[in-house]
Coordinates of C-alpha atoms in Angstrom, one line a residue:
M1 CA -1.5 -8.1 8.2
S2 CA -1.6 -10.9 5.6
S3 CA -2.7 -11.7 2.0
S4 CA -4.2 -14.8 0.6
A5 CA -2.2 -14.0 -2.6
F6 CA 1.3 -14.2 -1.2
A7 CA 3.1 -14.9 2.1
D8 CA 5.1 -12.4 4.0
G9 CA 8.5 -12.1 2.4
A10 CA 7.3 -14.0 -0.7
P11 CA 7.0 -12.8 -4.3
I12 CA 3.9 -10.8 -5.3
P13 CA 2.1 -12.4 -8.2
E14 CA 2.5 -10.5 -11.5
V15 CA -1.3 -9.9 -11.7
Y16 CA -0.9 -7.2 -9.0
S17 CA 2.0 -5.5 -10.9
C18 CA 2.1 -2.8 -13.5
T19 CA 2.7 -5.4 -16.2
G20 CA -0.3 -7.5 -14.9
K21 CA -3.7 -6.2 -14.1
N22 CA -2.3 -3.5 -11.8
R23 CA -4.8 -4.1 -9.1
P24 CA -4.4 -4.4 -5.3
P25 CA -4.0 -7.9 -3.8
P26 CA -6.5 -9.1 -1.2
L27 CA -5.4 -8.0 2.2
T28 CA -6.5 -8.8 5.8
W29 CA -5.5 -7.1 9.1
S30 CA -6.4 -7.0 12.7
V31 CA -7.5 -3.8 14.4
P32 CA -6.6 -2.7 18.0
E33 CA -9.6 -1.5 20.1
S34 CA -8.1 2.0 20.4
A35 CA -8.2 2.6 16.7
V36 CA -10.5 5.4 15.6
R37 CA -9.5 5.1 11.9
L38 CA -7.0 3.1 9.8
A39 CA -4.7 4.0 7.0
L40 CA -2.9 1.8 4.4
I41 CA 0.4 2.6 2.7
M42 CA 2.2 0.6 0.1
D43 CA 5.7 1.6 -0.7
D44 CA 9.0 0.5 -2.2
P45 CA 12.1 1.4 -0.2
D46 CA 14.3 -0.2 -3.0
A47 CA 13.3 2.2 -5.7
P48 CA 16.4 3.7 -7.5
I49 CA 15.0 7.3 -7.0
G50 CA 14.5 6.7 -3.2
L51 CA 11.3 5.6 -1.4
F52 CA 8.4 5.3 -3.8
T53 CA 4.9 5.3 -2.4
H54 CA 2.5 3.2 -4.5
W55 CA -0.8 3.6 -2.6
V56 CA -2.1 5.7 0.2
V57 CA -5.6 5.0 1.7
S58 CA -6.8 6.8 4.8
D59 CA -9.7 7.2 7.1
I60 CA -10.7 3.5 6.8
P61 CA -13.3 2.7 9.4
P62 CA -12.0 0.4 12.2
T63 CA -14.7 -2.1 11.4
T64 CA -13.0 -2.7 8.0
T65 CA -10.6 -5.6 8.5
F66 CA -9.9 -6.6 4.9
S67 CA -9.7 -5.4 1.4
E68 CA -10.9 -7.6 -1.5
E69 CA -8.7 -8.2 -4.6
G70 CA -8.8 -5.2 -6.9
A71 CA -10.6 -3.0 -4.4
T72 CA -9.9 -0.1 -2.1
P73 CA -10.7 -0.9 1.6
N74 CA -14.3 -0.1 2.3
G75 CA -14.8 3.5 3.5
G76 CA -11.2 4.5 2.7
V77 CA -10.1 7.7 0.9
V78 CA -7.3 7.3 -1.7
S79 CA -4.7 10.1 -1.9
L80 CA -2.0 10.8 -4.4
N81 CA 0.9 8.3 -4.7
S82 CA 4.5 9.0 -5.9
A83 CA 3.3 8.7 -9.5
D84 CA 0.9 11.6 -8.7
L85 CA -2.2 9.4 -9.1
A86 CA -5.0 8.9 -6.6
D87 CA -4.9 5.2 -7.2
Y88 CA -3.1 1.9 -6.6
F89 CA 0.1 1.6 -8.7
G90 CA 1.4 -1.9 -8.6
P91 CA 5.0 -3.1 -8.3
C92 CA 6.9 -1.8 -11.3
P93 CA 10.6 -1.8 -10.7
P94 CA 13.0 -0.8 -13.5
T95 CA 14.5 -3.7 -15.4
G96 CA 17.8 -4.9 -13.9
T97 CA 17.4 -3.2 -10.5
G98 CA 17.1 -6.6 -8.6
V99 CA 14.6 -7.6 -6.1
H100 CA 12.4 -4.9 -4.6
H101 CA 10.6 -5.2 -1.3
Y102 CA 7.0 -3.8 -1.3
R103 CA 5.7 -2.9 2.1
F104 CA 1.9 -2.9 2.8
I105 CA 1.6 -1.1 6.1
V106 CA -1.7 -0.7 7.9
H107 CA -1.7 2.0 10.6
A108 CA -4.1 2.3 13.5
L109 CA -5.0 6.0 13.8
S110 CA -6.0 7.9 16.9
H111 CA -8.2 10.3 14.9
P112 CA -9.4 10.8 11.3
V113 CA -6.8 12.5 9.1
S114 CA -9.4 14.0 6.6
L115 CA -7.3 13.6 3.4
N116 CA -8.6 13.7 -0.1
S117 CA -7.7 12.6 -3.6
K118 CA -5.6 15.7 -4.2
T119 CA -3.5 15.4 -1.0
P120 CA 0.2 15.1 -2.0
V121 CA 1.9 11.9 -0.9
A122 CA 4.3 13.6 1.6
Q123 CA 1.5 15.5 3.3
A124 CA -0.7 12.4 3.5
K125 CA 2.1 10.3 4.9
A126 CA 3.0 12.9 7.5
A127 CA -0.6 13.2 8.7
I128 CA -0.9 9.4 8.9
E129 CA 2.4 9.0 10.8
E130 CA 1.3 11.8 13.2
A131 CA -2.0 10.0 14.0
S132 CA -0.5 6.5 14.0
I133 CA -0.8 4.6 17.3
G134 CA 0.5 1.4 15.9
H135 CA 1.0 -0.5 12.7
G136 CA 1.2 -3.9 11.0
Q137 CA 3.2 -4.8 7.9
L138 CA 3.3 -7.3 5.1
V139 CA 6.2 -7.4 2.7
G140 CA 6.1 -8.9 -0.8
T141 CA 9.0 -9.0 -3.3
Y142 CA 8.9 -8.3 -7.0
T143 CA 11.6 -8.1 -9.7
V144 CA 11.8 -7.7 -13.4
D145 CA 14.3 -10.0 -15.0
S146 CA 16.9 -8.4 -17.1
G147 CA 16.6 -11.1 -19.6
P148 CA 19.2 -13.5 -21.0
A149 CA 22.8 -12.5 -20.4

């Protein structure tokens, strides 16, 4: 998995954050032949409240190998995130909490998971993990400066 907007382990540009345009970055991935569907999850394991899921997209056709800037992957179904929104919610760490690592994880699925825009994040992630036969990952960092000391 990769992005033309940032390298693995590098900072995510502000335009993709909640203080920018709050839109998904462009993403590209490879698909194993055995994949029947794909799913994409973006989360932040560094969130002060625990793992925060920013985006859940499921049942992406295996012929979809990229997502354009600002778009949901073609054919994908967006479920609820940890903010209780069926949408992308860009990096938005609380001020002064340091560097956060945002994981974009694409899962190859053995079967469709048939989720919808009202599926709670925990249920969606459990269904995706159960159907996952492999995954790829891209990690970007983001921080909000605490300002002058």
